Short mmCIF file of C-alpha atoms in Angstrom, two decimals:
data_model
loop_
_atom_site.label_atom_id
_atom_site.label_comp_id
_atom_site.label_asym_id
_atom_site.label_seq_id
_atom_site.Cartn_x
_atom_site.Cartn_y
_atom_site.Cartn_z
CA MET B 130 -42.63 66.08 -3.39
CA ASN B 131 -38.66 66.14 -3.81
CA PRO B 132 -37.18 69.54 -2.61
CA THR B 133 -33.69 68.51 -2.64
CA GLN B 134 -33.86 66.48 -6.03
CA GLY B 135 -32.11 63.62 -5.03
CA GLY B 136 -28.90 65.40 -3.92
CA TRP B 137 -28.42 63.31 -1.12
CA LEU B 138 -27.74 60.35 -3.43
CA ILE B 139 -24.33 61.93 -4.53
CA PRO B 140 -22.82 61.95 -1.00
CA LEU B 141 -24.34 58.67 0.03
CA SER B 142 -22.81 56.96 -2.59
CA LEU B 143 -19.70 58.44 -1.77
CA LEU B 144 -20.04 57.47 1.90
CA VAL B 145 -20.46 53.56 0.75
CA ALA B 146 -17.35 54.33 -1.48
CA MET B 147 -15.32 55.48 1.81
CA ALA B 148 -16.44 52.24 3.38
CA LEU B 149 -15.87 49.99 0.68
CA SER B 150 -12.36 51.65 0.23
CA ILE B 151 -11.32 50.34 3.60
CA ALA B 152 -13.24 47.25 4.13
CA ARG B 153 -11.00 44.05 4.51
CA LEU B 154 -11.51 40.32 3.09
CA PRO B 155 -11.73 37.62 5.61
CA GLY B 156 -8.35 35.70 6.54
CA ALA B 157 -5.16 36.86 5.17
CA PRO B 158 -5.46 37.03 1.10
CA PRO B 159 -2.21 37.20 -1.12
CA GLU B 160 -0.97 40.70 -1.94
CA TRP B 161 -2.23 40.89 -5.62
CA VAL B 162 -5.85 40.09 -4.26
CA GLY B 163 -5.45 43.46 -2.35
CA TRP B 164 -4.72 45.44 -5.38
CA LEU B 165 -7.73 43.95 -7.23
CA ARG B 166 -10.07 46.51 -5.07
CA PRO B 167 -11.83 48.99 -7.47
CA ASP B 168 -11.69 52.86 -7.15
CA TRP B 169 -15.20 53.13 -6.25
CA ALA B 170 -14.70 56.82 -5.50
CA LEU B 171 -13.06 57.50 -8.96
CA ALA B 172 -15.91 55.31 -10.93
CA LEU B 173 -18.55 57.45 -8.95
CA PHE B 174 -17.21 60.78 -9.85
CA PHE B 175 -17.13 59.50 -13.60
CA TYR B 176 -20.69 58.39 -13.31
CA TRP B 177 -21.91 61.44 -11.63
CA THR B 178 -20.34 63.86 -13.87
CA LEU B 179 -21.80 62.07 -17.05
CA ALA B 180 -25.30 61.23 -15.59
CA THR B 181 -25.90 64.48 -13.69
CA PRO B 182 -23.69 67.05 -15.31
CA GLY B 183 -23.23 70.19 -13.06
CA ARG B 184 -23.99 68.52 -9.90
CA THR B 185 -20.40 67.40 -9.26
CA GLY B 186 -17.71 69.92 -10.07
CA MET B 187 -13.80 70.04 -9.41
CA ILE B 188 -14.18 72.12 -6.01
CA SER B 189 -16.42 69.58 -4.44
CA ALA B 190 -14.41 66.74 -5.43
CA TRP B 191 -11.28 67.92 -4.38
CA LEU B 192 -12.80 68.69 -1.09
CA ALA B 193 -14.44 65.16 -0.85
CA GLY B 194 -10.57 63.94 -1.30
CA PHE B 195 -9.71 65.33 2.18
CA LEU B 196 -11.97 62.86 4.04
CA PHE B 197 -10.76 60.02 1.91
CA ASP B 198 -7.22 61.16 2.77
CA ALA B 199 -8.10 61.52 6.65
CA LEU B 200 -9.67 58.04 6.32
CA HIS B 201 -6.36 56.32 4.95
CA GLY B 202 -4.26 57.94 7.40
CA GLY B 203 -0.61 58.37 6.65
CA SER B 204 -0.24 56.38 3.73
CA TYR B 205 -1.89 59.30 1.61
CA PRO B 206 -0.45 62.74 1.91
CA PHE B 207 -3.28 65.45 2.40
CA GLY B 208 -4.66 66.64 -1.02
CA LEU B 209 -3.73 63.37 -3.04
CA HIS B 210 -6.74 61.80 -3.34
CA GLY B 211 -8.59 65.39 -4.12
CA ALA B 212 -6.18 65.85 -6.92
CA GLY B 213 -7.13 62.38 -8.68
CA PHE B 214 -10.84 63.39 -8.28
CA ALA B 215 -10.61 66.82 -9.58
CA PHE B 216 -8.95 65.42 -12.42
CA THR B 217 -11.54 62.73 -13.21
CA VAL B 218 -13.97 65.28 -12.95
CA PHE B 219 -12.44 67.82 -15.26
CA ALA B 220 -11.57 64.97 -17.84
CA THR B 221 -14.80 63.42 -17.81
CA SER B 222 -16.73 66.56 -18.35
CA ALA B 223 -14.27 67.77 -21.38
CA LEU B 224 -15.27 64.07 -22.72
CA ARG B 225 -18.67 64.27 -21.98
CA VAL B 226 -20.36 64.70 -25.39
CA ARG B 227 -18.66 61.87 -26.88
CA LEU B 228 -18.97 59.65 -23.55
CA GLN B 229 -22.51 60.07 -23.46
CA MET B 230 -22.92 58.44 -27.08
CA TYR B 231 -20.61 55.41 -25.92
CA ASN B 232 -22.13 52.30 -24.36
CA LEU B 233 -21.18 51.22 -20.89
CA LEU B 234 -18.49 49.02 -21.97
CA GLN B 235 -16.81 51.71 -24.08
CA GLN B 236 -17.36 54.42 -21.13
CA ALA B 237 -15.65 51.41 -18.80
CA GLY B 238 -12.68 51.22 -21.12
CA VAL B 239 -12.11 55.09 -20.96
CA LEU B 240 -12.58 55.23 -17.15
CA ALA B 241 -9.91 52.52 -16.93
CA GLY B 242 -7.64 54.63 -18.86
CA LEU B 243 -8.20 57.59 -16.45
CA ALA B 244 -8.10 55.18 -13.37
CA LEU B 245 -4.65 54.05 -14.53
CA ALA B 246 -3.39 57.75 -14.96
CA VAL B 247 -4.50 58.73 -11.72
CA HIS B 248 -3.11 55.59 -9.96
CA LEU B 249 0.06 56.06 -11.84
CA PHE B 250 0.28 59.76 -10.37
CA GLN B 251 -0.56 58.92 -6.98
CA ALA B 252 1.92 56.00 -6.92
CA LEU B 253 4.51 58.54 -8.16
CA VAL B 254 3.76 61.18 -5.50
CA ARG B 255 3.84 58.79 -2.69
CA PHE B 256 7.15 57.37 -4.01
CA VAL B 257 8.58 60.72 -4.06
CA ALA B 258 7.01 62.17 -0.56
CA LEU B 259 6.56 59.09 1.26
CA ASP B 260 9.20 56.68 -0.02
CA VAL B 261 6.39 54.34 -0.71
CA GLU B 262 7.63 51.73 -3.49
CA PHE B 263 5.91 50.99 -6.88
CA SER B 264 3.74 47.57 -7.08
CA GLY B 265 3.72 45.81 -10.34
CA PHE B 266 0.00 45.18 -9.43
CA LEU B 267 -0.93 48.76 -9.82
CA PRO B 268 -2.80 48.55 -13.12
CA LEU B 269 -4.85 45.74 -11.34
CA SER B 270 -6.79 48.35 -9.45
CA ALA B 271 -7.88 50.33 -12.99
CA LEU B 272 -8.54 46.86 -14.61
CA ALA B 273 -11.24 46.02 -11.36
CA THR B 274 -12.73 49.66 -11.80
CA MET B 275 -13.36 48.91 -15.35
CA LEU B 276 -14.87 45.52 -14.46
CA VAL B 277 -17.26 46.96 -11.85
CA TYR B 278 -18.37 49.97 -13.62
CA PRO B 279 -21.01 48.56 -16.02
CA LEU B 280 -22.49 47.03 -12.60
CA LEU B 281 -22.22 50.36 -10.76
CA ALA B 282 -23.90 52.39 -13.66
CA THR B 283 -26.81 49.88 -13.93
CA VAL B 284 -27.60 49.69 -10.07
CA LEU B 285 -27.49 53.78 -9.90
CA ARG B 286 -29.34 54.21 -13.11
CA SER B 287 -33.02 53.46 -11.38
CA PRO B 288 -32.19 56.01 -8.59
CA VAL B 289 -30.90 58.79 -10.64
CA GLU B 290 -33.89 58.45 -13.11
CA ARG B 291 -36.45 58.85 -10.27
CA PHE B 292 -34.87 61.42 -8.38
CA ALA B 293 -31.89 63.34 -9.88
CA ARG B 294 -33.19 64.46 -13.17
CA MET Y 230 -9.50 32.36 -39.49
CA THR Y 231 -8.43 34.61 -42.08
CA ASN Y 232 -11.19 36.53 -41.26
CA LEU Y 233 -10.04 37.02 -37.77
CA LEU Y 234 -6.71 37.59 -38.78
CA ARG Y 235 -8.09 40.44 -41.04
CA LYS Y 236 -10.09 41.71 -38.20
CA SER Y 237 -7.62 42.05 -35.48
CA PRO Y 238 -5.65 44.76 -37.12
CA CYS Y 239 -8.83 46.89 -37.57
CA LEU Y 240 -9.97 46.02 -33.84
CA CYS Y 241 -6.36 47.67 -32.73
CA HIS Y 242 -6.84 50.49 -35.33
CA TYR Y 243 -10.26 51.31 -33.85
CA VAL Y 244 -8.73 51.32 -30.15
CA TYR Y 245 -6.01 53.30 -31.41
CA ILE Y 246 -8.10 55.92 -32.89
CA GLY Y 247 -10.58 56.02 -29.69
CA ILE Y 248 -7.58 56.77 -27.23
CA ARG Y 249 -6.06 59.36 -29.79
CA ARG Y 250 -9.58 61.15 -29.92
CA GLN Y 251 -10.02 61.13 -26.07
CA ILE Y 252 -6.36 62.19 -25.77
CA GLY Y 253 -6.82 64.78 -28.25
CA ASP Y 254 -10.02 66.20 -26.61
CA LEU Y 255 -8.35 66.42 -23.39
CA ILE Y 256 -5.63 68.56 -24.84
CA LYS Y 257 -8.18 70.77 -26.53
CA ALA Y 258 -10.15 71.24 -23.11
CA LEU Y 259 -6.65 72.07 -21.48
CA PHE Y 260 -5.23 74.43 -23.84
CA VAL Y 261 -7.59 75.40 -26.58
CA ARG Y 262 -11.19 75.86 -25.26
CA GLU Y 263 -11.77 79.06 -23.55
CA THR Y 264 -13.89 77.53 -20.85
CA GLY Y 265 -11.17 78.24 -18.04
CA ALA Y 266 -11.59 74.43 -17.24
CA GLY Y 267 -8.24 74.17 -17.65
CA TYR Y 268 -6.89 77.03 -15.68
CA LYS Y 269 -8.99 75.86 -12.79
CA LEU Y 270 -7.66 72.22 -12.93
CA LEU Y 271 -4.15 74.02 -13.09
CA ALA Y 272 -5.21 75.91 -9.96
CA TRP Y 273 -6.42 72.99 -8.12
CA PHE Y 274 -3.44 70.62 -9.12
CA THR Y 275 -1.08 73.39 -7.81
CA ALA Y 276 -3.32 73.59 -4.54
CA SER Y 277 -2.95 69.94 -4.21
CA CYS Y 278 0.70 69.78 -4.86
CA ILE Y 279 1.59 72.68 -2.10
CA LEU Y 280 -0.63 70.62 0.20
CA ILE Y 281 0.94 67.18 -0.31
CA THR Y 282 4.44 68.89 0.24
CA ALA Y 283 3.44 70.43 3.14
CA ASP Y 284 1.96 67.50 4.59
CA ALA Y 285 4.59 65.11 3.84
CA LYS Y 286 7.51 67.64 5.18
CA THR Y 287 5.87 69.31 8.03
CA SER Y 288 3.19 68.41 10.71
CA VAL Y 289 1.13 71.28 10.08
CA PHE Y 290 -1.91 69.03 8.85
CA ASP Y 291 -1.58 66.75 11.74
CA SER Y 292 -4.38 68.40 13.77
CA VAL Y 293 -6.85 68.83 10.74
CA ARG Y 294 -6.17 65.21 9.85
CA SER Y 295 -6.88 64.05 13.41
CA ALA Y 296 -10.19 65.83 13.33
CA LEU Y 297 -11.44 64.78 10.01
CA GLY Y 298 -10.38 61.36 11.00
CA SER Y 299 -12.37 61.37 14.21
CA VAL Y 300 -15.22 62.26 11.66
CA VAL Y 301 -14.68 59.52 9.43
CA GLY Y 302 -12.92 57.10 11.56
CA PRO Y 303 -16.03 55.39 12.68
CA LEU Y 304 -16.44 53.85 9.19
CA HIS Y 305 -13.79 51.44 10.50
CA PHE Y 306 -16.33 50.01 12.89
CA VAL Y 307 -19.17 49.92 9.96
CA THR Y 308 -16.68 48.10 7.88
CA GLU Y 309 -15.62 45.75 10.85
CA SER Y 310 -19.10 44.82 11.78
CA PRO Y 311 -19.85 42.06 9.39
CA TYR Y 312 -16.89 40.09 10.99
CA ARG Y 313 -17.70 40.99 14.57
CA ALA Y 314 -21.45 39.91 13.83
CA ALA Y 315 -20.01 36.57 12.37
CA GLN Y 316 -18.12 35.93 15.41
CA GLY Y 317 -21.15 36.70 17.64
CA ILE Y 318 -23.18 34.50 15.67
CA GLU Y 319 -20.49 31.86 16.10
CA ASP Y 320 -20.27 32.40 19.88
CA ALA Y 321 -23.94 32.02 20.04
CA PHE Y 322 -24.19 28.86 18.58
CA ALA Y 323 -21.03 27.29 20.21
CA ALA Y 324 -21.84 23.87 21.40
CA ARG Y 325 -22.33 23.45 25.19
CA VAL Y 326 -19.54 20.72 25.26
CA SER Y 327 -16.76 22.87 23.31
CA LEU Y 328 -17.52 25.85 25.83
CA LEU Y 329 -17.05 23.50 28.82
CA GLY Y 330 -13.75 22.10 27.37
CA ARG Y 331 -12.71 25.70 26.71
CA ASN Y 332 -13.79 26.80 30.23
CA ALA Y 333 -11.89 23.96 31.73
CA GLU Y 334 -8.62 24.84 29.40
CA LEU Y 335 -8.88 28.43 30.47
CA GLU Y 336 -9.18 27.57 34.38
CA ARG Y 337 -6.15 25.47 33.95
CA GLU Y 338 -4.41 28.09 32.45
CA LEU Y 339 -5.42 30.32 34.94
CA VAL Y 340 -3.89 28.34 37.56
CA GLU Y 341 -0.74 28.04 35.54
CA MET Y 342 -0.52 31.79 35.30
CA GLN Y 343 -1.00 32.49 38.83
CA GLY Y 344 1.81 30.47 39.84
CA LYS Y 345 3.94 32.37 37.23
CA VAL Y 346 2.58 35.99 38.79
CA LEU Y 347 3.44 34.58 42.27
CA ARG Y 348 6.96 33.91 41.12
CA TYR Y 349 6.74 37.30 39.29
CA GLU Y 350 6.09 39.11 42.40
CA ASP Y 351 8.97 37.48 44.11
CA VAL Y 352 11.41 38.41 41.51
CA LEU Y 353 9.85 42.19 41.24
CA ASN Y 354 10.82 42.37 45.10
CA GLU Y 355 14.07 40.76 44.67
CA ASN Y 356 14.68 43.10 41.46
CA SER Y 357 13.78 46.20 43.43
CA ARG Y 358 16.01 45.30 46.38
CA LEU Y 359 18.99 44.58 44.24
CA ARG Y 360 18.51 48.02 42.22
CA GLU Y 361 18.19 49.44 45.82
CA LEU Y 362 21.79 48.21 46.63
CA PHE Y 363 23.02 49.68 43.27
CA GLY Y 364 21.16 53.16 44.28
CA SER Y 365 19.09 53.01 40.85
CA ARG Y 366 15.50 53.91 41.04
CA THR Y 367 12.80 51.24 40.68
CA ARG Y 368 11.93 50.96 36.95
CA LEU Y 369 8.41 51.83 35.58
CA ARG Y 370 5.65 49.50 35.59
CA ASP Y 371 3.76 49.95 32.29
CA ASP Y 372 -0.17 50.36 32.27
CA VAL Y 373 -1.80 49.01 29.10
CA ALA Y 374 -5.05 49.32 27.22
CA ILE Y 375 -6.65 46.21 25.30
CA ALA Y 376 -7.21 47.10 21.46
CA GLU Y 377 -8.66 45.33 18.50
CA VAL Y 378 -7.41 45.59 15.12
CA LEU Y 379 -9.82 47.42 12.56
CA ALA Y 380 -8.02 47.45 9.69
CA VAL Y 381 -4.43 46.79 7.97
CA SER Y 382 -2.61 48.64 5.42
CA ALA Y 383 0.24 47.45 3.33
CA ALA Y 384 2.21 50.56 2.25
CA PRO Y 385 3.42 51.74 4.66
CA LEU Y 386 2.48 48.87 7.04
CA GLU Y 387 0.09 49.94 9.49
CA ILE Y 388 -2.58 48.70 11.30
CA VAL Y 389 -5.83 50.72 12.54
CA ILE Y 390 -7.04 50.02 16.34
CA ASP Y 391 -10.37 50.83 17.91
CA LYS Y 392 -8.99 52.84 20.82
CA GLY Y 393 -8.33 56.75 20.46
CA GLN Y 394 -7.86 59.83 22.23
CA VAL Y 395 -10.89 58.95 24.28
CA SER Y 396 -9.10 55.94 25.91
CA GLY Y 397 -5.94 58.02 26.42
CA VAL Y 398 -3.99 56.74 23.66
CA ALA Y 399 -1.42 59.09 22.45
CA LEU Y 400 1.28 59.48 19.73
CA GLY Y 401 4.45 57.19 19.93
CA GLN Y 402 3.03 54.91 22.46
CA ALA Y 403 4.16 51.33 22.19
CA VAL Y 404 1.84 48.59 20.80
CA VAL Y 405 2.51 45.03 21.63
CA ASP Y 406 0.94 41.87 21.37
CA SER Y 407 0.80 38.50 23.78
CA THR Y 408 4.25 37.71 22.07
CA GLY Y 409 6.30 40.62 21.62
CA LEU Y 410 6.59 44.39 20.14
CA LEU Y 411 4.17 45.16 17.28
CA GLY Y 412 4.97 48.94 16.62
CA GLN Y 413 4.10 52.40 17.55
CA ILE Y 414 1.19 54.79 17.50
CA VAL Y 415 1.77 57.40 14.62
CA GLU Y 416 -1.69 58.81 14.23
CA THR Y 417 -4.61 59.18 16.70
CA SER Y 418 -8.08 60.44 16.31
CA ALA Y 419 -10.85 60.45 18.91
CA PHE Y 420 -11.84 56.69 18.49
CA THR Y 421 -9.26 55.18 16.37
CA SER Y 422 -5.66 55.26 16.10
CA ARG Y 423 -3.03 54.02 13.64
CA VAL Y 424 0.05 51.98 14.32
CA LEU Y 425 3.40 51.72 12.24
CA LEU Y 426 4.49 48.29 12.54
CA ILE Y 427 8.11 47.36 13.44
CA THR Y 428 8.82 45.78 10.23
CA ASP Y 429 7.84 48.92 7.91
CA ARG Y 430 10.73 50.42 6.00
CA SER Y 431 10.71 53.78 7.98
CA HIS Y 432 10.80 51.88 11.43
CA ALA Y 433 13.82 51.33 13.56
CA VAL Y 434 13.91 49.95 17.15
CA PRO Y 435 16.78 49.91 19.66
CA VAL Y 436 17.13 46.46 20.77
CA ARG Y 437 19.69 44.30 22.98
CA VAL Y 438 20.49 40.63 22.52
CA LEU Y 439 19.07 38.78 25.59
CA ARG Y 440 22.09 36.39 26.05
CA ASN Y 441 25.26 39.00 26.27
CA ASP Y 442 23.42 42.61 26.33
CA VAL Y 443 25.06 43.54 22.80
CA ARG Y 444 23.25 46.53 21.46
CA ALA Y 445 22.04 47.16 17.91
CA ILE Y 446 19.44 48.79 15.84
CA ALA Y 447 16.56 46.65 14.40
CA ALA Y 448 15.11 48.26 11.32
CA GLY Y 449 12.09 47.07 9.37
CA THR Y 450 12.64 45.78 5.78
CA GLY Y 451 8.95 45.93 4.31
CA VAL Y 452 8.47 42.37 4.55
CA ASP Y 453 8.13 40.21 7.41
CA ARG Y 454 11.52 40.60 8.37
CA LEU Y 455 13.69 42.88 10.49
CA THR Y 456 17.73 43.67 10.00
CA LEU Y 457 20.20 44.89 12.34
CA LYS Y 458 21.58 47.95 10.95
CA ASP Y 459 25.81 48.39 10.93
CA VAL Y 460 26.77 45.49 13.31
CA ALA Y 461 30.30 45.10 13.34
CA LEU Y 462 31.79 41.97 11.78
CA THR Y 463 33.26 40.89 15.04
CA LEU Y 464 30.17 41.36 17.20
CA ASP Y 465 28.97 38.55 18.99
CA ILE Y 466 25.56 37.89 17.67
CA ARG Y 467 24.58 34.33 16.75
CA GLU Y 468 21.46 32.29 14.99
CA GLY Y 469 18.85 31.86 17.47
CA ASP Y 470 19.65 35.12 19.86
CA ARG Y 471 16.77 36.34 21.13
CA LEU Y 472 16.34 40.13 20.95
CA VAL Y 473 14.40 42.44 23.35
CA SER Y 474 13.83 46.28 23.10
CA SER Y 475 16.38 48.06 24.98
CA GLY Y 476 14.38 51.27 25.72
CA LEU Y 477 17.57 53.29 24.93
CA ALA Y 478 15.76 55.90 22.76
CA GLY Y 479 12.91 56.49 25.46
CA ARG Y 480 10.00 55.38 22.82
CA PHE Y 481 10.02 52.13 23.70
CA PRO Y 482 9.88 50.26 26.99
CA ASN Y 483 12.72 48.28 28.31
CA GLY Y 484 12.61 44.46 27.92
CA TYR Y 485 9.99 43.58 25.62
CA PRO Y 486 10.50 40.76 23.02
CA VAL Y 487 11.09 42.05 19.62
CA GLY Y 488 12.42 38.97 17.48
CA THR Y 489 14.85 35.90 16.93
CA VAL Y 490 18.04 35.85 15.02
CA GLU Y 491 17.11 33.77 11.94
CA SER Y 492 20.34 34.17 9.79
CA VAL Y 493 24.01 35.62 10.12
CA LEU Y 494 25.96 36.37 7.27
CA ARG Y 495 29.64 37.55 7.70
CA ASP Y 496 30.94 38.68 4.49
CA GLN Y 497 34.73 39.72 5.06
CA THR Y 498 34.34 42.17 1.93
CA GLU Y 499 31.61 44.17 3.66
CA SER Y 500 32.03 46.54 6.65
CA SER Y 501 29.10 45.19 8.56
CA ALA Y 502 27.39 41.67 8.97
CA ASN Y 503 24.04 40.86 7.19
CA ILE Y 504 21.62 39.78 10.36
CA VAL Y 505 17.99 38.92 9.52
CA VAL Y 506 15.64 38.87 12.42
CA LEU Y 507 12.23 37.16 12.70
CA PRO Y 508 9.61 39.41 14.70
CA SER Y 509 8.28 37.61 17.61
CA ALA Y 510 5.05 39.29 17.58
CA ALA Y 511 2.27 37.81 15.16
CA LEU Y 512 2.41 41.04 12.90
CA ASP Y 513 0.37 39.54 10.11
CA ARG Y 514 -2.35 37.93 12.52
CA ALA Y 515 -2.68 39.70 15.73
CA ARG Y 516 -6.28 40.62 16.50
CA GLN Y 517 -5.86 41.96 19.84
CA VAL Y 518 -3.27 44.03 21.02
CA LEU Y 519 -2.09 46.01 23.84
CA VAL Y 520 -1.18 49.72 23.99
CA VAL Y 521 1.29 50.70 26.45
CA LEU Y 522 -0.02 53.66 28.25
CA PRO Y 523 2.80 55.90 30.06
CA GLY Y 524 3.92 54.11 33.22
CA VAL Y 525 3.25 55.30 36.58
CA ALA Y 526 6.31 54.86 39.34
CA ASP Y 527 5.41 51.84 41.36
CA ALA Y 528 3.98 53.04 44.55
CA ASP Y 529 4.94 49.86 46.73
CA LEU Y 530 8.41 50.41 46.19
CA PRO Y 531 10.40 52.69 47.93
CA ASN Y 532 11.78 55.68 45.76
CA ILE Y 533 15.58 55.30 46.05
CA ALA Y 534 17.56 58.24 45.44
CA SER Y 535 20.11 58.45 48.62
CA GLU Y 536 23.50 59.14 48.11
CA THR Y 537 24.36 56.93 50.61
CA ALA Y 538 24.13 53.77 48.60
CA ALA Y 539 26.53 54.77 45.68
CA PRO Y 540 26.51 52.66 42.93
CA PRO Y 541 29.75 50.33 43.50
CA GLU Y 542 29.67 48.33 40.10
CA LEU Y 543 27.01 50.09 38.01
CA GLY Y 544 28.20 49.34 34.22
CA PRO Y 545 27.85 51.87 31.83
CA GLN Y 546 25.27 49.61 30.02
CA GLU Y 547 22.92 49.76 32.77
CA ALA Y 548 23.55 53.73 33.63
CA GLU Y 549 22.69 54.16 29.74
CA ASP Y 550 19.75 51.76 29.90
CA GLU Y 551 18.34 53.62 32.98
CA ALA Y 552 18.59 57.21 32.04
CA PRO Y 553 15.87 57.65 29.29
CA LEU Y 554 13.45 55.56 30.97
CA GLU Y 555 13.41 57.57 33.99
CA GLY Y 556 12.96 60.57 32.27
CA GLU Y 557 15.81 62.44 34.26
CA PRO Y 558 19.37 61.93 34.76
#
């Protein structure tokens, strides 16, 4: 009936996350609005590591990062997205036992902390390697990721229960 | 009220304990547990650092990046499709009256432009005759490809356009819009390319003042302005001066509008003047842009390389101006 056990769900969700990471808003919104873009891919890796342990590994997360780097062109050095994803997968699997007992809001809080750490690291690397300036709006992205996570987890719950378990 | 006051430190305490537990577990996973996950993370982290450094400092990954970009680049078209669809629907339902009005307006504009082109041809001929007198070869005529903006990025200031290697776009080509110089191609994939805008902090373009041919370098500032670098206090540059690209570095074609001098500040205690330039191109609004493809020598005009017509009064400015454009001394 279902030979791949919903294995296509993870790549598909990442593809959507890639599209959302480059989608633009109509018109010319002010700068801080741009920083409110949630890090969908990070939230997905967090979610998939919790929901289907063993399906997402650090290697695949690292490799998927290359596609994101290519998509964002010269503004991200090669390997930067992958490092963030691999760290997310590692941290989530290290905390998995406790996180699985948490409710969605508590999980979202932990995700915000992880996202903030990853974004700070990426900003630091981009500052050193590419001379991209720090922005005071940086924590907004982690905040937005925290806010969309409960929605993301709720939307993905039914296909996960149907296919991927 | 007192309840709330008594509760709030408790809440902080719980948050504190929560964070301490997570971090404690992370540290345990990294250093204590015998799972090997920490080593794995360390390995990937090191590999990432090496890759990042190699990519930022050398160009070894440019081809990989370009190939992967060709695979994921079409996503730009997907994310842009709602806007294109909206535009299509708007066009489909545009009222007949407004279309007629627009048509009339465009026809009027066309006649006006044709008149200008007639004069342009005349000036072009005159220009080539004058250059013949000076013994310099005719300047190149530029070909252009029209492209649409797919996406913008803020750091570095870049735009993504919908023309790539398939359409003949290559690294280093200049990009302009209808009002002036926009930037240059810094990355290409099969169907899309990235354009670094002239206002980015890492960008600089050689310019000259239209009024008196004074040369300078216009550097980006990261915001919607340019600044002229290392201009001596005594140099004749005024507010309102128009700057065009000088073509000196060979990267940008000669004569495209770059901007207008917005303010000049001459502080006698400093060694150079502080000059702010407002770019002429609509850097934050342009939807359609032109990629200047490598020019072809104009076949209609005679190729003058005769020694008989030696240049009598060819200024150093002119000579320098021509050399990089022609590609040969």
